PDB file of C-alpha atoms and ligand atoms in Angstrom:
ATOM      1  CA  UNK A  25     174.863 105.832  26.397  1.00 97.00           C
ATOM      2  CA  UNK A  26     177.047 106.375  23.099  1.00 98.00           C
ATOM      3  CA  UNK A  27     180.330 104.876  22.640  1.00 98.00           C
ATOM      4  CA  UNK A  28     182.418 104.969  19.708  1.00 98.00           C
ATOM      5  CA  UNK A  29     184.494 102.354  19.300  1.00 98.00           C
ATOM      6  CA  UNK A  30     187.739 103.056  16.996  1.00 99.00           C
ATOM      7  CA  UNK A  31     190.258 100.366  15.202  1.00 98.00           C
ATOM      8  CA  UNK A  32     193.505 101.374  14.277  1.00 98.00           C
ATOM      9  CA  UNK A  33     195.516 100.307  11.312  1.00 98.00           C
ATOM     10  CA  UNK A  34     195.154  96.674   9.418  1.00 97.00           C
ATOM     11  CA  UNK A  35     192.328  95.377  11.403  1.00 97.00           C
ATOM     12  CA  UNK A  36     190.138  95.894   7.888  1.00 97.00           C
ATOM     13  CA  UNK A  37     192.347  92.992   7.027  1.00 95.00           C
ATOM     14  CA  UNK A  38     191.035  90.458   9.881  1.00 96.00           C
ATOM     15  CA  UNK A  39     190.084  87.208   9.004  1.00 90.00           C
ATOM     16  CA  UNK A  40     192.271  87.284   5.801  1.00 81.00           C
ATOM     17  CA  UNK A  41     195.710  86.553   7.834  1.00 80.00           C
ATOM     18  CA  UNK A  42     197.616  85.521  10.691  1.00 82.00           C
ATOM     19  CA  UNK A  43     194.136  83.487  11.851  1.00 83.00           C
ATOM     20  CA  UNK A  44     196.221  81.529  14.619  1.00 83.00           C
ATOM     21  CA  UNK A  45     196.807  85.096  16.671  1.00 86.00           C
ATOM     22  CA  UNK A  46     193.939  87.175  15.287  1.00 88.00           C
ATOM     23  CA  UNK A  47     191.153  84.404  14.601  1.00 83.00           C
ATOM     24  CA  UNK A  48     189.381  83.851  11.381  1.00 85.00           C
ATOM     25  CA  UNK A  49     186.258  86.371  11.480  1.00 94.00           C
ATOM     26  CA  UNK A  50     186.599  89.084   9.645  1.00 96.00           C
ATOM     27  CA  UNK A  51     186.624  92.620   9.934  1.00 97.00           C
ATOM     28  CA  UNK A  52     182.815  93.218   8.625  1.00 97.00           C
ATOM     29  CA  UNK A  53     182.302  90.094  11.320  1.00 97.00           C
ATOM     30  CA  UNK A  54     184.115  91.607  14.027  1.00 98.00           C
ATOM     31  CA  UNK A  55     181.831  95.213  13.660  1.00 98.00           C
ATOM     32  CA  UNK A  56     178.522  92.889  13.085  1.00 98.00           C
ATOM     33  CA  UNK A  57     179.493  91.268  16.825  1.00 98.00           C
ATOM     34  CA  UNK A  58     180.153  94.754  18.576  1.00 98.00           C
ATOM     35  CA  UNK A  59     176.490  96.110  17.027  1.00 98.00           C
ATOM     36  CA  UNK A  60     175.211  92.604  18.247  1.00 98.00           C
ATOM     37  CA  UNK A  61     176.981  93.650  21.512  1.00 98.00           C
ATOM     38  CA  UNK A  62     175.373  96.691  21.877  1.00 98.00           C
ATOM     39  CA  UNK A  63     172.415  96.583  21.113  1.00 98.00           C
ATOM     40  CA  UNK A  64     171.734  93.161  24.054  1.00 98.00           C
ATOM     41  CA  UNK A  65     173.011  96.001  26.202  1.00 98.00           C
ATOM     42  CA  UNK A  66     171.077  98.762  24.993  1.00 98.00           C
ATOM     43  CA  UNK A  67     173.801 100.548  23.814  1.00 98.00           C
ATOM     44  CA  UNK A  68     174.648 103.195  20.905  1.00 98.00           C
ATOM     45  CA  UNK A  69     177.855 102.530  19.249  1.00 98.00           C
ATOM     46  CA  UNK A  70     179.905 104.054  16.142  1.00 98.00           C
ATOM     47  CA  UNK A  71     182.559 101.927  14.821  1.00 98.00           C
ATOM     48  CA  UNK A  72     185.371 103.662  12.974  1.00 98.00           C
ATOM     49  CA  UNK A  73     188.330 101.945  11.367  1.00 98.00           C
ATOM     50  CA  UNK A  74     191.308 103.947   9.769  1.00 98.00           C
ATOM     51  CA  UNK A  75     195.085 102.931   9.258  1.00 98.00           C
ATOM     52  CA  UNK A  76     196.104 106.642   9.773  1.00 98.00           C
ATOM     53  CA  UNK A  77     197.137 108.021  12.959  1.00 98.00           C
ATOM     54  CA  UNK A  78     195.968 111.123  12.028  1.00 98.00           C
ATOM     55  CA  UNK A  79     192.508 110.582  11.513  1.00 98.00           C
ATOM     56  CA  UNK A  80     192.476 108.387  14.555  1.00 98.00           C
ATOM     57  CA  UNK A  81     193.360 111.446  16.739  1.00 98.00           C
ATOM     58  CA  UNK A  82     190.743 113.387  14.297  1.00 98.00           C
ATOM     59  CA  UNK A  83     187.596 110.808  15.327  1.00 98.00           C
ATOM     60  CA  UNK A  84     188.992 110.988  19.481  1.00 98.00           C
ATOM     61  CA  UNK A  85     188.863 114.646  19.498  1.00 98.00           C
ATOM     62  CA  UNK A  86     185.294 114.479  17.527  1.00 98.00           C
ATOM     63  CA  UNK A  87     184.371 112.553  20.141  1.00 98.00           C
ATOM     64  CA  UNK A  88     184.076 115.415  22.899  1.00 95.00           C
ATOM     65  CA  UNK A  89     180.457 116.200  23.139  1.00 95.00           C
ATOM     66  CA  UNK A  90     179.188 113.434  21.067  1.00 98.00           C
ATOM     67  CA  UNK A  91     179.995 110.160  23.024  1.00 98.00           C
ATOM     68  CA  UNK A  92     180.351 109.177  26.563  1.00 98.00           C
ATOM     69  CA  UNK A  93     182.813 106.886  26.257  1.00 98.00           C
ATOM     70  CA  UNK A  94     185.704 105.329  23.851  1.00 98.00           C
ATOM     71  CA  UNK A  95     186.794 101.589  23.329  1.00 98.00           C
ATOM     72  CA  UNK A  96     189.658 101.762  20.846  1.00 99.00           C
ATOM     73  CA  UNK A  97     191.962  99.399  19.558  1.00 98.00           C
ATOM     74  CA  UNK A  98     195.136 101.108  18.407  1.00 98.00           C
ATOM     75  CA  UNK A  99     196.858  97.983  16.918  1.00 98.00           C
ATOM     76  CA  UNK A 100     200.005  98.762  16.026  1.00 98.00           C
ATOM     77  CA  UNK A 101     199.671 102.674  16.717  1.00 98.00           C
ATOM     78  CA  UNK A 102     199.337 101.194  20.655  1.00 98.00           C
ATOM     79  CA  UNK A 103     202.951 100.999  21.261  1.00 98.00           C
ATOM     80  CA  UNK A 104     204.309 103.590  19.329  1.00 98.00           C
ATOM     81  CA  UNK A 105     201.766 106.474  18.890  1.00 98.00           C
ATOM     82  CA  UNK A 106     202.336 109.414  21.821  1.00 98.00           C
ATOM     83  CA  UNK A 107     199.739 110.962  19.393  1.00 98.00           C
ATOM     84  CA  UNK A 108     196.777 109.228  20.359  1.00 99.00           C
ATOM     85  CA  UNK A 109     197.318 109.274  24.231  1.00 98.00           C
ATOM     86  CA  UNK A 110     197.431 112.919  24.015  1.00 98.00           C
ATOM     87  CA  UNK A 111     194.429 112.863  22.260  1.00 98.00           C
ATOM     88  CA  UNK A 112     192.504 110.785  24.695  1.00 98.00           C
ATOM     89  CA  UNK A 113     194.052 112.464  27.782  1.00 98.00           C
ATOM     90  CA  UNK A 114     192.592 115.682  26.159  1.00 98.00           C
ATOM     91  CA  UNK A 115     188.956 114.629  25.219  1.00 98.00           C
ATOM     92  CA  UNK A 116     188.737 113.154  28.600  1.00 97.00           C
ATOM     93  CA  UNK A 117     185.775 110.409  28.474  1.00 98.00           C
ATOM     94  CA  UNK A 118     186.499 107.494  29.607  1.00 98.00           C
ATOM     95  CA  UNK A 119     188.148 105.162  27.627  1.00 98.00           C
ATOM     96  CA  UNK A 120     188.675 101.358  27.617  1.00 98.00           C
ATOM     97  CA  UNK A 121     191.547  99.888  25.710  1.00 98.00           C
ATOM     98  CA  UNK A 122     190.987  96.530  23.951  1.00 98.00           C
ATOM     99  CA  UNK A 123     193.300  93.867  22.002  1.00 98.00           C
ATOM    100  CA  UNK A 124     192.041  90.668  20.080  1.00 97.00           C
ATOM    101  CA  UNK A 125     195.516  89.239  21.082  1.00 97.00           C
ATOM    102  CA  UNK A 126     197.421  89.187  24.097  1.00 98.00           C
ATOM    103  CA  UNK A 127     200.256  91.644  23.531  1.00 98.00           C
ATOM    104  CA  UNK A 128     202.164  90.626  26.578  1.00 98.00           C
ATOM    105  CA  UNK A 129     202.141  87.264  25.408  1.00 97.00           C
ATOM    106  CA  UNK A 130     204.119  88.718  22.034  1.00 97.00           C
ATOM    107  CA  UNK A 131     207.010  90.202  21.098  1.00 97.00           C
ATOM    108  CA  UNK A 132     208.643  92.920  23.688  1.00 98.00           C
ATOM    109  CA  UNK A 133     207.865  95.693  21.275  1.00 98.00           C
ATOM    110  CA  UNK A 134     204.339  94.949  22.141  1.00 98.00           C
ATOM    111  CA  UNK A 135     204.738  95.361  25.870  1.00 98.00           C
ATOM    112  CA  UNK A 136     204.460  99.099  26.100  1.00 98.00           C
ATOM    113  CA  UNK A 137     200.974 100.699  25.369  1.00 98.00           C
ATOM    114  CA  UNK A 138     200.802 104.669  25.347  1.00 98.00           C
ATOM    115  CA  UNK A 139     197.010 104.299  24.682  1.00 98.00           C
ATOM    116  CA  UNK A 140     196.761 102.370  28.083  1.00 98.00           C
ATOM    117  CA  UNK A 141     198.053 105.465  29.507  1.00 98.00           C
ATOM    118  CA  UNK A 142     194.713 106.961  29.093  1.00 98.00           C
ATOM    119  CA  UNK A 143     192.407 104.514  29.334  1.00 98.00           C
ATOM    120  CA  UNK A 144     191.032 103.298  32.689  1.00 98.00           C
ATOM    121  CA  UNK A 145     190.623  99.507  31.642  1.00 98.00           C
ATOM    122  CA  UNK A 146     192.041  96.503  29.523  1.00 98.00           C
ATOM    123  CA  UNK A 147     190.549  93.443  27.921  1.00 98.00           C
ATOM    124  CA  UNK A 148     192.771  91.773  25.448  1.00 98.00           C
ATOM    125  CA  UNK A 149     193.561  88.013  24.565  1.00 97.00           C
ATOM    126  CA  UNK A 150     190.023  87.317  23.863  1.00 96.00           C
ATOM    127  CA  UNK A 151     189.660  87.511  20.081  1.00 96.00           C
ATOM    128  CA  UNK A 152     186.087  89.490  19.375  1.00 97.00           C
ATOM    129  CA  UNK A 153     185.155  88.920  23.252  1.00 98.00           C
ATOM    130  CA  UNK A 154     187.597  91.849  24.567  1.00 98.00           C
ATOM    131  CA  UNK A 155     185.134  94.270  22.825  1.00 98.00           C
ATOM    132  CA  UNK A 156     181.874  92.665  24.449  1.00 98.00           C
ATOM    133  CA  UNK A 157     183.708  92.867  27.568  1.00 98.00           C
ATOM    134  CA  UNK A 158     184.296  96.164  27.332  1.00 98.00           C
ATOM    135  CA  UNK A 159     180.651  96.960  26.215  1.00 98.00           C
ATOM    136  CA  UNK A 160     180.004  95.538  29.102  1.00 98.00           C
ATOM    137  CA  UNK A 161     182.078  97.185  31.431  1.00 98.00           C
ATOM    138  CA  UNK A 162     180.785 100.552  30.491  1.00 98.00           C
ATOM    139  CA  UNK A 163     177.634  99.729  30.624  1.00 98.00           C
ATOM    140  CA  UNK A 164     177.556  98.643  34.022  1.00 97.00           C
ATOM    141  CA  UNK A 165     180.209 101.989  34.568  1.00 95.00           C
ATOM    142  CA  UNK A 166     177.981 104.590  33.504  1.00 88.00           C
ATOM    143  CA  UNK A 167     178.861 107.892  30.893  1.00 72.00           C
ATOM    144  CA  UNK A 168     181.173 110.005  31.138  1.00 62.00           C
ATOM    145  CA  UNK A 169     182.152 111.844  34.907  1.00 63.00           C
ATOM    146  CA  UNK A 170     181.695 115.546  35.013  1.00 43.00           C
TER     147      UNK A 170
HETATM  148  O1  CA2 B   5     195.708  92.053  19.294  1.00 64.79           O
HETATM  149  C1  CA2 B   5     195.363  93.141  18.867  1.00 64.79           C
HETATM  150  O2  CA2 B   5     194.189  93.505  18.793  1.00 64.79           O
HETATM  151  C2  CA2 B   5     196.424  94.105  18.326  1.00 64.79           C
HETATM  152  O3  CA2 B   5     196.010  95.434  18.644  1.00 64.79           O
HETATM  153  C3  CA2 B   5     196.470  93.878  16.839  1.00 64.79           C
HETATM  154  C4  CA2 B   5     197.549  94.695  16.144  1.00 64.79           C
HETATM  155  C5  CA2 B   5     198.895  94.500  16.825  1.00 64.79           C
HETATM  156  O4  CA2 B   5     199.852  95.388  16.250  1.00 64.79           O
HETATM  157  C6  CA2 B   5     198.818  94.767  18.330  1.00 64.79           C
HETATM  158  O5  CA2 B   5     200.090  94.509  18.880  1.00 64.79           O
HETATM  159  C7  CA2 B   5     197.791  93.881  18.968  1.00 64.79           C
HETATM  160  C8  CA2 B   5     197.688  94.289  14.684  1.00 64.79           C
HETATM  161  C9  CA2 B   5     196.420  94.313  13.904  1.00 64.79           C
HETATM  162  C10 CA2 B   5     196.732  93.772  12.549  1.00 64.79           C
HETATM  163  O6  CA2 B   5     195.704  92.891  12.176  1.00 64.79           O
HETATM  164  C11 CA2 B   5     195.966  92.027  11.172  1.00 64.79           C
HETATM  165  C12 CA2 B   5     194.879  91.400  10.649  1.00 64.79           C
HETATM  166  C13 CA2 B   5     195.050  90.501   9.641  1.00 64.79           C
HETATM  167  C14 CA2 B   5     196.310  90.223   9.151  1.00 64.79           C
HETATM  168  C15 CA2 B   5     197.399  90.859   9.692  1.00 64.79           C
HETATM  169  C16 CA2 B   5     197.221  91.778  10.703  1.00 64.79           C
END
């Protein structure tokens, strides 16, 4: 099974601030883990990492034909980008949504997520663990439905 996983904008800067709501590994950490992740589960996974919306929408529509399912992490572009839930209604795999925080726990501008729209499952408030538990998830789900 092939998943790309996709991180929206600032992640690259994990580890270097805000430790008390993002945690102190880093971004090379945090994409070391997922591999780590993976791999126990027999899994292939891309990571992919951009602060543009543009060429996160690029990688989601790549995605058709080439994975069988998406784990993305908008950051910021999760409550404001109508962009990328097109783009993941369109490609159609299944797609998990994942947060290191716990965006309900935050500011109210953080309570919407037009990602979630699309995506048939959430894991967030666990720091690096949301993404194993979404490895996890669709592993025991199975690719994409036809
Ligand atoms: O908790 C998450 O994973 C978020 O997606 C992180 C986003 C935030 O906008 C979402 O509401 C929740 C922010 C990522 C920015 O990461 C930073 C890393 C280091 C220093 C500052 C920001």
């Amino acid at each position: 099974m092939k998943i790309l996983v996709i991180n929206g904008p600032n992640l690259n800067l994990l580890g270097r601030r805000e430790p008390a709501v993002y945690g102190i590994g880093t971004y090379a950490e945090l994409v070391s883990y997922v591999n780590q992740c993976a791999e126990a589960l027999g899994l292939s996974v891309t990571v992919f990492q951009s602060n543009h919306e543009g060429a996160l929408v690029d990688r989601i529509q790549e995605a058709c034909g080439r994975f069988d399912a998406i784990v993305i992490n908008p950051a910021a572009y999760t409550h404001t980008s109508v962009a990328i839930l097109d783009a993941l209604r369109a490609v159609g795999l299944p797609a998990v949504e994942v947060h290191l925080s716990e965006p309900l726990e935050r500011e109210d501008f953080r309570h919407v997520s037009y990602a979630g729209l699309a995506c048939e499952k959430r894991f967030a408030g666990q720091g690096f663990d949301s993404y194993r538990l979404a490895l996890e998830y669709l592993s025991a789900r199975g690719g994409a439905d036809t």
